[in-house]
Coordinates of C-alpha atoms in Angstrom, one line a residue:
S97 CA 96.2 28.0 10.4
C98 CA 98.1 26.8 13.7
S99 CA 101.6 26.6 13.8
A100 CA 104.0 24.7 16.1
D101 CA 104.9 28.4 18.1
G102 CA 100.6 29.0 18.4
V103 CA 98.0 30.2 17.0
E104 CA 98.6 32.3 13.6
I105 CA 96.7 34.3 11.5
G106 CA 96.1 34.8 8.3
G107 CA 95.0 31.7 6.8
G108 CA 93.9 33.2 3.4
L109 CA 96.6 35.5 2.8
E110 CA 96.2 34.7 -1.0
E111 CA 92.5 36.9 -0.7
L112 CA 94.1 39.7 1.0
P113 CA 95.2 42.6 -1.2
E114 CA 99.1 42.3 -0.4
H115 CA 99.4 45.7 1.9
L116 CA 97.1 43.6 3.8
A117 CA 98.6 40.2 3.2
H118 CA 101.9 41.5 4.0
Q119 CA 100.7 43.7 7.2
V120 CA 99.3 40.3 8.3
R121 CA 102.6 37.8 7.6
V122 CA 104.6 41.3 9.9
Y123 CA 102.5 40.6 12.8
N124 CA 102.9 36.9 13.1
E125 CA 106.2 37.5 12.9
Q126 CA 106.3 39.9 15.4
M127 CA 103.7 37.5 17.7
K128 CA 106.3 34.6 17.3
E129 CA 109.3 36.8 18.8
Q130 CA 106.9 37.7 21.4
A131 CA 106.2 33.6 22.0
Q132 CA 109.7 33.1 22.3
T133 CA 110.7 35.8 24.7
Y134 CA 108.1 34.4 26.9
R135 CA 109.1 31.0 26.7
K136 CA 112.7 32.1 27.2
Q137 CA 111.5 34.2 30.4
L138 CA 109.2 31.3 32.2
A139 CA 112.1 28.9 31.0
E140 CA 114.9 31.8 33.5
M141 CA 111.9 31.9 36.2
Q142 CA 111.9 28.2 36.1
D143 CA 115.1 28.3 36.8
V144 CA 115.5 31.2 39.5
I145 CA 112.2 29.6 41.6
S146 CA 113.5 25.6 41.2
A147 CA 116.6 26.9 42.8
R148 CA 115.3 28.7 45.2
R149 CA 113.4 25.6 46.4
A150 CA 116.3 24.3 46.6
E151 CA 117.9 26.7 49.2
V152 CA 114.8 26.6 51.1
R153 CA 114.6 22.7 51.2
Q154 CA 118.1 22.4 52.2
L155 CA 118.4 25.2 55.1
L156 CA 114.8 24.0 56.2
T157 CA 116.7 20.7 57.5
Q158 CA 119.6 23.3 59.2
L159 CA 116.9 25.3 60.7
P160 CA 115.8 23.2 64.1
V161 CA 118.2 24.3 67.4
G162 CA 117.2 20.4 68.5
D163 CA 116.1 19.2 72.4
D164 CA 119.1 19.9 74.2
P165 CA 118.3 22.9 76.2
E166 CA 121.8 23.9 76.7
A167 CA 122.2 23.9 72.6
P168 CA 123.5 27.8 71.3
F169 CA 120.6 29.3 68.9
Y170 CA 119.6 32.4 67.8
W171 CA 116.5 34.5 67.9
M172 CA 114.6 35.3 64.6
E173 CA 111.5 37.1 63.2
A174 CA 109.2 33.8 62.4
D175 CA 107.4 36.6 59.2
W176 CA 110.9 36.8 58.4
L177 CA 110.8 33.4 58.3
Q178 CA 107.9 32.5 56.2
S179 CA 108.2 35.4 53.7
W180 CA 111.5 33.5 53.1
A181 CA 110.7 30.5 52.7
Q182 CA 107.4 31.3 50.7
D183 CA 108.2 34.2 48.4
V184 CA 110.4 33.4 45.2
T185 CA 112.2 36.5 46.0
P186 CA 113.3 36.6 49.0
P187 CA 113.9 39.7 51.9
S188 CA 117.0 41.2 51.1
C189 CA 118.2 41.1 54.8
I190 CA 117.3 39.2 57.8
D191 CA 115.9 42.1 60.0
T192 CA 115.6 41.8 64.1
T193 CA 115.6 45.0 64.8
S194 CA 111.7 45.2 65.9
L195 CA 112.8 41.9 68.3
V196 CA 115.2 43.6 70.7
C197 CA 115.0 46.2 73.7
A198 CA 116.5 49.0 74.8
H199 CA 119.5 47.1 75.9
G200 CA 119.8 45.1 72.7
N201 CA 118.4 41.9 74.0
A202 CA 115.7 39.4 73.0
D203 CA 112.9 41.7 74.6
P204 CA 110.3 38.7 76.3
A205 CA 107.1 41.2 74.9
H206 CA 107.5 40.0 71.3
V207 CA 109.0 36.0 71.9
A208 CA 105.8 35.3 70.4
R209 CA 106.7 36.7 67.5
M210 CA 110.3 34.8 67.3
K211 CA 111.7 31.3 66.5
R212 CA 114.8 29.9 67.7
V213 CA 117.0 28.7 64.7
S214 CA 120.5 27.0 65.3
T215 CA 123.7 28.3 64.7
T216 CA 124.5 26.7 61.6
A217 CA 121.2 27.7 60.1
W218 CA 121.5 31.3 61.1
R219 CA 125.5 31.5 59.8
Q220 CA 124.2 30.2 56.5
L221 CA 121.1 32.3 56.1
S222 CA 123.2 35.8 57.9
E223 CA 125.4 35.6 54.6
L224 CA 123.1 35.2 52.1
Y225 CA 120.5 37.8 53.4
P226 CA 123.4 39.9 55.9
P227 CA 121.6 40.9 58.9
K228 CA 119.7 44.6 59.8
G229 CA 120.3 44.5 63.7
P230 CA 121.6 42.0 66.8
P231 CA 121.8 38.4 65.9

């Protein structure tokens, strides 16, 4: 038979010996509980995903530096930004260590892996994901 919770085993329980009918009822209850747990976890995960999408959308509007060549900005690793924007679970911290030279400045040899971001975006991201390495 079918129920609102999904497929239920035991269309003809009255035809089974009592010990088997009892076992089928136990399995049905376990399946209902597992389905309920799954639906709860699914709803929680959907809430997490919705919150992440909202966070990403809001911060993406802050990323561009603008057209002013004198506007202040920060360098970030492009792969980190991509991972941050696409993954449900964001990276734990901003890691810029691979972008700097021995003097602690942006390494021109790695410019292809860098992305300029606005100071507003940097502040927001660095509050959420404390930086590892120089800004």
